[in-house]
Coordinates of C-alpha atoms and ligand atoms in Angstrom, one line a residue:
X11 CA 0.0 0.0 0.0
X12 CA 1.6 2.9 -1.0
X13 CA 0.3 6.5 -2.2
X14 CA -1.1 7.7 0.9
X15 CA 0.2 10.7 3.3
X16 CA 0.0 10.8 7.1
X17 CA -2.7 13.3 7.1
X18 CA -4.8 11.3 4.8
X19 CA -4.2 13.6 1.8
X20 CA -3.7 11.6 -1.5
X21 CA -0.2 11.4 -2.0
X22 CA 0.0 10.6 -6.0
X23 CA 2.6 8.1 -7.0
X24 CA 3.6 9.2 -9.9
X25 CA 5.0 12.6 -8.5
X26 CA 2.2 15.0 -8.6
X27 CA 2.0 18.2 -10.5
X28 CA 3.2 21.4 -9.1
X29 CA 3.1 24.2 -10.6
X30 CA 6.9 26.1 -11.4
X31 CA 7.3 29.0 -8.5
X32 CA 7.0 31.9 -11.2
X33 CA 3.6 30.9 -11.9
X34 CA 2.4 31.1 -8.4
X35 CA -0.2 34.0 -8.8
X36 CA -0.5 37.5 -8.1
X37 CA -1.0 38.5 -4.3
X38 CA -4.2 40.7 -3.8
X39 CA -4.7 43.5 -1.9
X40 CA -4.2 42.6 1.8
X41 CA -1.3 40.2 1.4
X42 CA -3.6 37.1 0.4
X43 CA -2.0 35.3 -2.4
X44 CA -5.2 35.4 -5.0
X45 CA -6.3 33.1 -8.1
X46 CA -8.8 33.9 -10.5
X47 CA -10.5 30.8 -12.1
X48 CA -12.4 31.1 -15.0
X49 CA -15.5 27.6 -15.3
X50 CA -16.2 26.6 -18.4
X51 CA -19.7 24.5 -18.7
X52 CA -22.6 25.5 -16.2
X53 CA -24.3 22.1 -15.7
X54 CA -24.7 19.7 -12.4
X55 CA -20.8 19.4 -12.1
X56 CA -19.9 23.3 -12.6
X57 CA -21.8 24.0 -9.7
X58 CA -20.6 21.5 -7.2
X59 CA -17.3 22.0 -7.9
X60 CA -17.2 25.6 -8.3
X61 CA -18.7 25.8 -4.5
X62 CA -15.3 23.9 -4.1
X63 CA -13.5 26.2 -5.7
X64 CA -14.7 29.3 -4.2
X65 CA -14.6 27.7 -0.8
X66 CA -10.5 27.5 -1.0
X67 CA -9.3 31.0 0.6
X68 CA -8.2 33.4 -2.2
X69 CA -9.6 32.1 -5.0
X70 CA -12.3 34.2 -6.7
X71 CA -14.1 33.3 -9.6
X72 CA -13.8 35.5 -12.6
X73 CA -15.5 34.3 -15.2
X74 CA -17.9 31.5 -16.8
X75 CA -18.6 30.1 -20.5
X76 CA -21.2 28.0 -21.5
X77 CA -22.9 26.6 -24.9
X78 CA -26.4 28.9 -24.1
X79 CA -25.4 32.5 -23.4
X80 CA -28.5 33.1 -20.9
X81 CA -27.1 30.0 -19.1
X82 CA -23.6 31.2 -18.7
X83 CA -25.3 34.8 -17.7
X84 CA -27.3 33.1 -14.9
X85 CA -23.7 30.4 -13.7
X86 CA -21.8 34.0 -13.4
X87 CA -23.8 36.0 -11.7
X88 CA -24.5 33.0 -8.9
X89 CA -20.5 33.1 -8.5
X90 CA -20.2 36.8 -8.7
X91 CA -18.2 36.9 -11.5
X92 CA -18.3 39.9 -13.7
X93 CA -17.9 38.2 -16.7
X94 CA -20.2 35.5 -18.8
X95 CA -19.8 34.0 -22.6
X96 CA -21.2 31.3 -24.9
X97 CA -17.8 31.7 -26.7
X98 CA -14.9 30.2 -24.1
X99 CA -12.2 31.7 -25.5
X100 CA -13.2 35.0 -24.6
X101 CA -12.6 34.0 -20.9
X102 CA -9.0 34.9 -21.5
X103 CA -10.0 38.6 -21.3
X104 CA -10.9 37.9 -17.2
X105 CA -7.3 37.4 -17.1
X106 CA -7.6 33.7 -14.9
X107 CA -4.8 32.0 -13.7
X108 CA -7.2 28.6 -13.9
X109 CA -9.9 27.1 -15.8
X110 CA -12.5 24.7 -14.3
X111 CA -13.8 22.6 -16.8
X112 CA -17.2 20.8 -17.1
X113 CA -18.0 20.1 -20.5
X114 CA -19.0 17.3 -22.3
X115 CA -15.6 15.3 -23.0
X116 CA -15.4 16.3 -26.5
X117 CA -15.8 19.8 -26.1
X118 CA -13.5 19.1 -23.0
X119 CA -10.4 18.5 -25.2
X120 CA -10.6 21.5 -27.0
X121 CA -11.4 24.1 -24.1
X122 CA -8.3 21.9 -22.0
X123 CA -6.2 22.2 -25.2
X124 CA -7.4 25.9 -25.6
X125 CA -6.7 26.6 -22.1
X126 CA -3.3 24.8 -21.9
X127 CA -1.9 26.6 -25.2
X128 CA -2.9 29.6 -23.2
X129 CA -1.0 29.1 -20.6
X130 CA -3.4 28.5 -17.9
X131 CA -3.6 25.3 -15.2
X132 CA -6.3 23.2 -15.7
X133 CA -9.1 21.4 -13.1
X134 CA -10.8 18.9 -15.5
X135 CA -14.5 17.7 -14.4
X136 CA -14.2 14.2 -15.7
X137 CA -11.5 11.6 -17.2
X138 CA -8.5 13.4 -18.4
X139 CA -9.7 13.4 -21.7
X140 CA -12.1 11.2 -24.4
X141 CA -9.9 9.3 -25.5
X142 CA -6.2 8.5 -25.0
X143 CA -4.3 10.4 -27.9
X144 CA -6.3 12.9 -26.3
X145 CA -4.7 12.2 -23.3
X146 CA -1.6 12.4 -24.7
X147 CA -1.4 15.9 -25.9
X148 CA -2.7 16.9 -22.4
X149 CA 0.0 15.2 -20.9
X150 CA 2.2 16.6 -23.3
X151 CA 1.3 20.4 -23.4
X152 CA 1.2 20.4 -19.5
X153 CA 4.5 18.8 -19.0
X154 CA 6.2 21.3 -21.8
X155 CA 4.5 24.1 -19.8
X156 CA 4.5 23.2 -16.5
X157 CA 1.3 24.0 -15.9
X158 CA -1.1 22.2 -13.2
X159 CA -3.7 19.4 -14.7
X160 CA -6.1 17.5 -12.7
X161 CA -8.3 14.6 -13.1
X162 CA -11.7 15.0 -12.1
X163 CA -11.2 11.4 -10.4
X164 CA -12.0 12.3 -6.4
X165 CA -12.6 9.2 -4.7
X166 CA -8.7 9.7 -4.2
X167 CA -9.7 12.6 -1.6
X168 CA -12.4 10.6 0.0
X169 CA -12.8 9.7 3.1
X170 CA -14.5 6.3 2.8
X171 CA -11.8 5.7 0.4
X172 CA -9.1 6.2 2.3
X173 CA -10.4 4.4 5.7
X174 CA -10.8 1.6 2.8
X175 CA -6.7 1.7 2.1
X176 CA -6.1 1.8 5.9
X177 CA -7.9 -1.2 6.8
X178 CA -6.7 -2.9 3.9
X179 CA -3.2 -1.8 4.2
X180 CA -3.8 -2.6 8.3
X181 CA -4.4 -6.0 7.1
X182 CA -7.8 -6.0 8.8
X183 CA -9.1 -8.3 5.8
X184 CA -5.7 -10.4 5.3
X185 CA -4.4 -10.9 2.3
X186 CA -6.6 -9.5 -0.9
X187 CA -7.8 -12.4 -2.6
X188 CA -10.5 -10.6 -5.0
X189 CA -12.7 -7.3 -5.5
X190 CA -15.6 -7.2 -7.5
X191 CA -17.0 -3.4 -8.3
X192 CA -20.3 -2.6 -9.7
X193 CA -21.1 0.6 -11.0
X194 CA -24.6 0.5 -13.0
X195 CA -26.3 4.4 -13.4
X196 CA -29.9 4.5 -15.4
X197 CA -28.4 6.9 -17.8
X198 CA -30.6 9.4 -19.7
X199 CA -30.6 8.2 -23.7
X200 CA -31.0 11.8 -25.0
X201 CA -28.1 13.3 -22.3
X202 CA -24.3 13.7 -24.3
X203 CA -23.3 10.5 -21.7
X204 CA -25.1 8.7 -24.0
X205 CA -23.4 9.5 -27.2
X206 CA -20.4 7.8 -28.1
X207 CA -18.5 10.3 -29.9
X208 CA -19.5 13.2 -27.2
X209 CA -18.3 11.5 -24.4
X210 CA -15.8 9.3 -25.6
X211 CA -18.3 6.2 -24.4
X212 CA -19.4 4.2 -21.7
X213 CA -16.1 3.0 -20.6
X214 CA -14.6 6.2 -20.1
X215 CA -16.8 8.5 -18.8
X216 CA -18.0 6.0 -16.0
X217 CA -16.2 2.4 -15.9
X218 CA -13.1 4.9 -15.8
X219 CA -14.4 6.8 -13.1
X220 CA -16.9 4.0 -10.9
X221 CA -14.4 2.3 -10.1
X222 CA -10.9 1.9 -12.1
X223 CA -9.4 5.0 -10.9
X224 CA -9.8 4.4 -7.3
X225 CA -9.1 0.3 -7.5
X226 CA -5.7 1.2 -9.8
X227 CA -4.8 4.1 -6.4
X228 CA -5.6 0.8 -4.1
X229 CA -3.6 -1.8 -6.0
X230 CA -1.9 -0.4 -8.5
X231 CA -1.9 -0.7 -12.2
X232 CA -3.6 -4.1 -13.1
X233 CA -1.2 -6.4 -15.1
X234 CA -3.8 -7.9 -17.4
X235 CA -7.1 -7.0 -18.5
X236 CA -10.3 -8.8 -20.1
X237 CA -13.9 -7.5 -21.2
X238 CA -17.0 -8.2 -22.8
X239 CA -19.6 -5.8 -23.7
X240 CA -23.1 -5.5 -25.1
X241 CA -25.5 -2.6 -26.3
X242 CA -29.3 -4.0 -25.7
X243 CA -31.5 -1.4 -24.7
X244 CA -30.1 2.1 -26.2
X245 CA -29.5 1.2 -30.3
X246 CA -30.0 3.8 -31.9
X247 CA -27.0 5.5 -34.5
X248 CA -24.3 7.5 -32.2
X249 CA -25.2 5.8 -28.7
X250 CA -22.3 4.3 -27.0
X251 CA -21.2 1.5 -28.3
X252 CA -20.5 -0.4 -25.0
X253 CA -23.5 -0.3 -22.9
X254 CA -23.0 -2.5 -20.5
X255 CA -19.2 -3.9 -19.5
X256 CA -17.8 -6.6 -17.5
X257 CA -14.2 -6.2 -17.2
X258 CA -11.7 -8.8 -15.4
X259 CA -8.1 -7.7 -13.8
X260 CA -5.4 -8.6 -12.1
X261 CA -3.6 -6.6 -9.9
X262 CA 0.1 -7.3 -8.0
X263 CA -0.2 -9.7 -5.6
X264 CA -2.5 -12.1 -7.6
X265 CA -5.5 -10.2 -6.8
X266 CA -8.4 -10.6 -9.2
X267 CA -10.8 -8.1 -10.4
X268 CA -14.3 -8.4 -11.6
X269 CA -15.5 -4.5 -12.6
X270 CA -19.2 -4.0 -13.8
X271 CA -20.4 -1.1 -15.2
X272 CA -23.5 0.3 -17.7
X273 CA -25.7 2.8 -18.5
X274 CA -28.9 0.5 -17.9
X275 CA -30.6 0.0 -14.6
X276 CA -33.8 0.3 -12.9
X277 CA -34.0 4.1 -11.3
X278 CA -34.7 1.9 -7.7
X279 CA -31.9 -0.4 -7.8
X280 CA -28.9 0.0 -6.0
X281 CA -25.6 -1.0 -7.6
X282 CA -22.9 1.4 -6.5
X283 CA -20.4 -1.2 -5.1
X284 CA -17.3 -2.8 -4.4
X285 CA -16.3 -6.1 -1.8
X286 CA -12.9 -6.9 -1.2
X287 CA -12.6 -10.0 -0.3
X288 CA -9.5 -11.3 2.1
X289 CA -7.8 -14.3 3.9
X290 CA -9.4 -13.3 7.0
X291 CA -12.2 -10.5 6.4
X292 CA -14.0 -8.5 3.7
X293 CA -15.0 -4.9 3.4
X294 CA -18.6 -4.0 1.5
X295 CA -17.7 -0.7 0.1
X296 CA -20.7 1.5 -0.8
X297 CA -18.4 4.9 -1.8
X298 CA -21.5 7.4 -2.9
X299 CA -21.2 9.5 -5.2
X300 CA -22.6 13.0 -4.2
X301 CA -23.4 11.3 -0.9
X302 CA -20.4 10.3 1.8
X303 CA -20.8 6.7 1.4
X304 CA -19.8 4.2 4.2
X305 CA -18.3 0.9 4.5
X306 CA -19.0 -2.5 6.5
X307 CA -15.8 -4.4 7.8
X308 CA -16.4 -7.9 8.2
X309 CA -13.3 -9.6 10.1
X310 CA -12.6 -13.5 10.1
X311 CA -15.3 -13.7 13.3
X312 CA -18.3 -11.7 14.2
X313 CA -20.1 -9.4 12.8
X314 CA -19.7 -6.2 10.7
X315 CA -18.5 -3.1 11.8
X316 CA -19.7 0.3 10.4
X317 CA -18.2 2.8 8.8
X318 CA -19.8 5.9 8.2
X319 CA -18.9 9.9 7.4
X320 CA -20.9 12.9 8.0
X321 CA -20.0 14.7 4.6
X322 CA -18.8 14.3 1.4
X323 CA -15.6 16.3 2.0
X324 CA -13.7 15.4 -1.3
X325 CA -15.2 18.1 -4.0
X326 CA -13.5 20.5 -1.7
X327 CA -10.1 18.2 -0.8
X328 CA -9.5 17.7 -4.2
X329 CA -10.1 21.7 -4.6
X330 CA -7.6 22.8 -2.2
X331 CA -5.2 20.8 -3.5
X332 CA -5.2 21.8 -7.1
X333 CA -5.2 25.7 -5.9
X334 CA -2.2 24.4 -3.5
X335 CA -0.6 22.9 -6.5
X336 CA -0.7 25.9 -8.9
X337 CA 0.2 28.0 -5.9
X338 CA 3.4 25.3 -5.8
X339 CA 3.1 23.8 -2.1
X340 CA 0.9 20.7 -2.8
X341 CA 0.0 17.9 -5.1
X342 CA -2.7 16.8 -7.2
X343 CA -3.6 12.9 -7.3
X344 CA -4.9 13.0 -10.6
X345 CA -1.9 14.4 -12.4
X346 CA -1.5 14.0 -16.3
X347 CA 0.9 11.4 -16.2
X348 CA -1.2 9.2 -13.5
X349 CA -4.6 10.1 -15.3
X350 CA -3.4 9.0 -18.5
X351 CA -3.7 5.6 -17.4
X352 CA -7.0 5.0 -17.0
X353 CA -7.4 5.9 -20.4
X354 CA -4.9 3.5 -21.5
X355 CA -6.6 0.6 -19.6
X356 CA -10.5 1.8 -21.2
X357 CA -8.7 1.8 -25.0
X358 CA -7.4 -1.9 -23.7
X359 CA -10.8 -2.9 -22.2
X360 CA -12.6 -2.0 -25.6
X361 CA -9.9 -4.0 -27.2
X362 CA -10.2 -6.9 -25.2
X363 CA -14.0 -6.6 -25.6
X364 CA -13.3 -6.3 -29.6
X365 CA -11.7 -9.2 -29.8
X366 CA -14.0 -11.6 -28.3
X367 CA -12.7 -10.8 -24.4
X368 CA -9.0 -12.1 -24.7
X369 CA -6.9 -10.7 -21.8
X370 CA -4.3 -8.4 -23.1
X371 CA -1.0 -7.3 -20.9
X372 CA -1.2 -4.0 -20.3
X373 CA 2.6 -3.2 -20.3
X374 CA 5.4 -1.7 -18.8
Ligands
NAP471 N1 -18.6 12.8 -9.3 C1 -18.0 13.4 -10.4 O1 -16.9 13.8 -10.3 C2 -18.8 13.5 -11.6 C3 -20.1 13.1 -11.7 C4 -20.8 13.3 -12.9 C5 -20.2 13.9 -14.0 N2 -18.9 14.2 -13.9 C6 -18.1 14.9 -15.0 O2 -18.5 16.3 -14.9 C7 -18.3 16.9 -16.1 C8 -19.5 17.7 -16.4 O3 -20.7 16.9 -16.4 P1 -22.1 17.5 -16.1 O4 -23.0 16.3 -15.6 O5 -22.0 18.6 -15.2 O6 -22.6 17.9 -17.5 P2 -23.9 18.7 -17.8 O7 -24.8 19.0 -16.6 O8 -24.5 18.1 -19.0 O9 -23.3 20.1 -18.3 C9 -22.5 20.3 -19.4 C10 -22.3 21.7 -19.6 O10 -21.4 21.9 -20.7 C11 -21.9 23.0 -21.5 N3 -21.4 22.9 -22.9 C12 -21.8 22.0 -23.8 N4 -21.2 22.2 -25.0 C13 -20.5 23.4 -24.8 C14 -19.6 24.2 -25.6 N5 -19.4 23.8 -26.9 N6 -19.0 25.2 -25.0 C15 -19.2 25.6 -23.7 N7 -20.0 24.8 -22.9 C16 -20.6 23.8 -23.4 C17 -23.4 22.9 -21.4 O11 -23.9 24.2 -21.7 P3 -25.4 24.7 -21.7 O12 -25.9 24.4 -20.3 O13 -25.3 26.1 -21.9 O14 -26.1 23.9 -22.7 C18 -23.5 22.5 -19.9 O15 -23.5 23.7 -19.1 C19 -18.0 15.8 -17.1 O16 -16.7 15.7 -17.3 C20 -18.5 14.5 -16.4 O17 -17.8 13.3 -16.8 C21 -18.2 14.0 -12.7

């Protein structure tokens, strides 16, 4: 178990992302050092983690875009910012030192690529991008300007998470034998989640997110990977072409995987899940999503003990430590170079699934 900090901050493996000291930003009136993010998108997601946002001391919020001008009107003047656009690019005249953004993925890649090229850091709603060359050129224009880039991924900065890692990394359910994760959300057909090419599909807008991101911070990368797919209920031309997906991977240490996830449910049922199952104990993981969440630890003997948390604290972790990274004392857990691999394992999952559900490696 590795990846964690005393404090129960995500510590991310791969290095983190801080930003270089001369983009630390100006220092407003008063001595506070102050950031001005500009929030692109003004949907479900744009609110919750501009709150976030604005909640971190110093950082005001200067301007927002969105597709529907009266929309981006309305987003701005909730957040007191003096600026709104239906054209993104305009944002650059609020002068930000940040963008937040909530878009649908593809429109995502270009407003990240947009911002990046402008030389602004970069808290990304979602997966790092639609798809992984995608990816790539995120990872690549934020490395050659050493600008700050975060996944959207925040189980890494939540609590039931984390009590998850201790226990496991405790040894409270021995050794990991297997985990199986099912993430199943009754998606709207006509909602851009549902469109293949403006998301970037199933698998990486949600199998990504519910649960492969926080299993790979767990357990590491998995060493191989298997899937199978199907499309039943939603058909029709430009719909995601892998509905539903059961994915199988192994992690270090022999532990096995089984990962469900799909757009089709009914509204009632409850499948937000993962067991891990041990030598000598198992944790029932439900992790929320705007809620909490809460865990049950079942040891060798006896019966389950709770686990439960007043709030959902990790919109606002994961906040203050993308501000503390561009401000260059902190890291992110979703850097570039770490997010990138979740897309790497979705293109491999659709592989897999394309050819019939062999496992594939999935590399150095
Ligand atoms: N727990 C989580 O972290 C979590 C949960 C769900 C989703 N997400 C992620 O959050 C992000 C946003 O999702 P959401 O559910 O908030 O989406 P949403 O409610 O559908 O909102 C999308 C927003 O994007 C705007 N938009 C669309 N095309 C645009 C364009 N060309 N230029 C500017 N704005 C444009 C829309 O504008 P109009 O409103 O003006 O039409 C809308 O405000 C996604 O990356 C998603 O994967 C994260």
């Amino acid at each position: 178990m590795t990846g964690r900090r005393r404090d129960g901050a995500a510590d991310p493996r791969p290095g983190g992302t801080r930003a270089a000291p001369s983009t630390v930003v100006r220092r407003a009136a008063g001595g506070r050092v102050s950031m001005r993010v500009a929030v692109v998108g003004a949907g479900r997601m744009a609110a919750v983690r501009t709150r976030a946002l604005a909640d971190v001391e110093g950082v005001e919020i200067c301007g927002a875009a969105s597709r529907r001008p009266e929309r981006a009107r309305a987003f701005a003047a909730r957040w007191d910012a003096g600026f709104s656009t239906d054209r993104y690019q305009e944002l650059a005249t609020t002068a930000p030192d940040a963008v937040l953004v909530e878009a649908p993925h593809r429109v995502q890649d270009e407003v990240v690529r947009w911002a990046l090229e402008s030389g602004l850091h970069v808290l990304v709603g979602g997966c790092l991008a639609a798809d992984l060359p995608a990816a790539r050129e995120v990872r690549r224009l934020a490395a050659a300007r050493r600008l700050v880039v975060e996944a959207g991924y925040e189980a890494r900065y939540k609590e039931v998470w984390h009590r998850a890692a201790e226990l496991v990394g405790e040894g409270a359910v021995g050794e990991v034998l297997c985990v199986q994760s099912t993430a199943l959300v009754d998606q709207d057909p006509a909602s851009w989640y549902y469109d293949e090419a403006a998301s970037g599909g199933m698998i990486a807008t949600h199998l990504s997110y519910a649960f492969l991101n926080p299993l790979r911070w767990l357990f590491g990368m998995p060493s191989t990977v298997a899937a199978v797919t199907n499309r039943k209920v939603r058909t029709h031309p430009g719909a995601v072409a892998h509905e539903t997906c059961v994915a199988t991977l192994t992690f270090a240490g022999d532990v096995l995987c089984t990962a469900t996830a799909g757009y089709v449910k009914p509204t009632a049922l409850s499948a937000w899940s993962v067991r891990i199952l041990g030598s000598a104990g198992a944790l029932d993981m439900m992790p929320g999503d705007d809620d909490p969440g809460h865990l049950l630890h079942y040891p060798r003997r006896g019966g389950p003990r709770a686990h439960t948390f007043d709030h959902n604290t990790a919109f606002h972790a994961q906040a203050r430590a993308f501000v503390g990274a561009v401000r260059g004392h902190e890291s992110v857990a979703n850097p570039p170079e770490d997010a990138i691999l979740d897309l790497h394992l979705c293109q491999l999952i659709a592989d897999s699934a394309a050819r019939g559900g062999i496992p594939l490696r999935t590399g150095p």
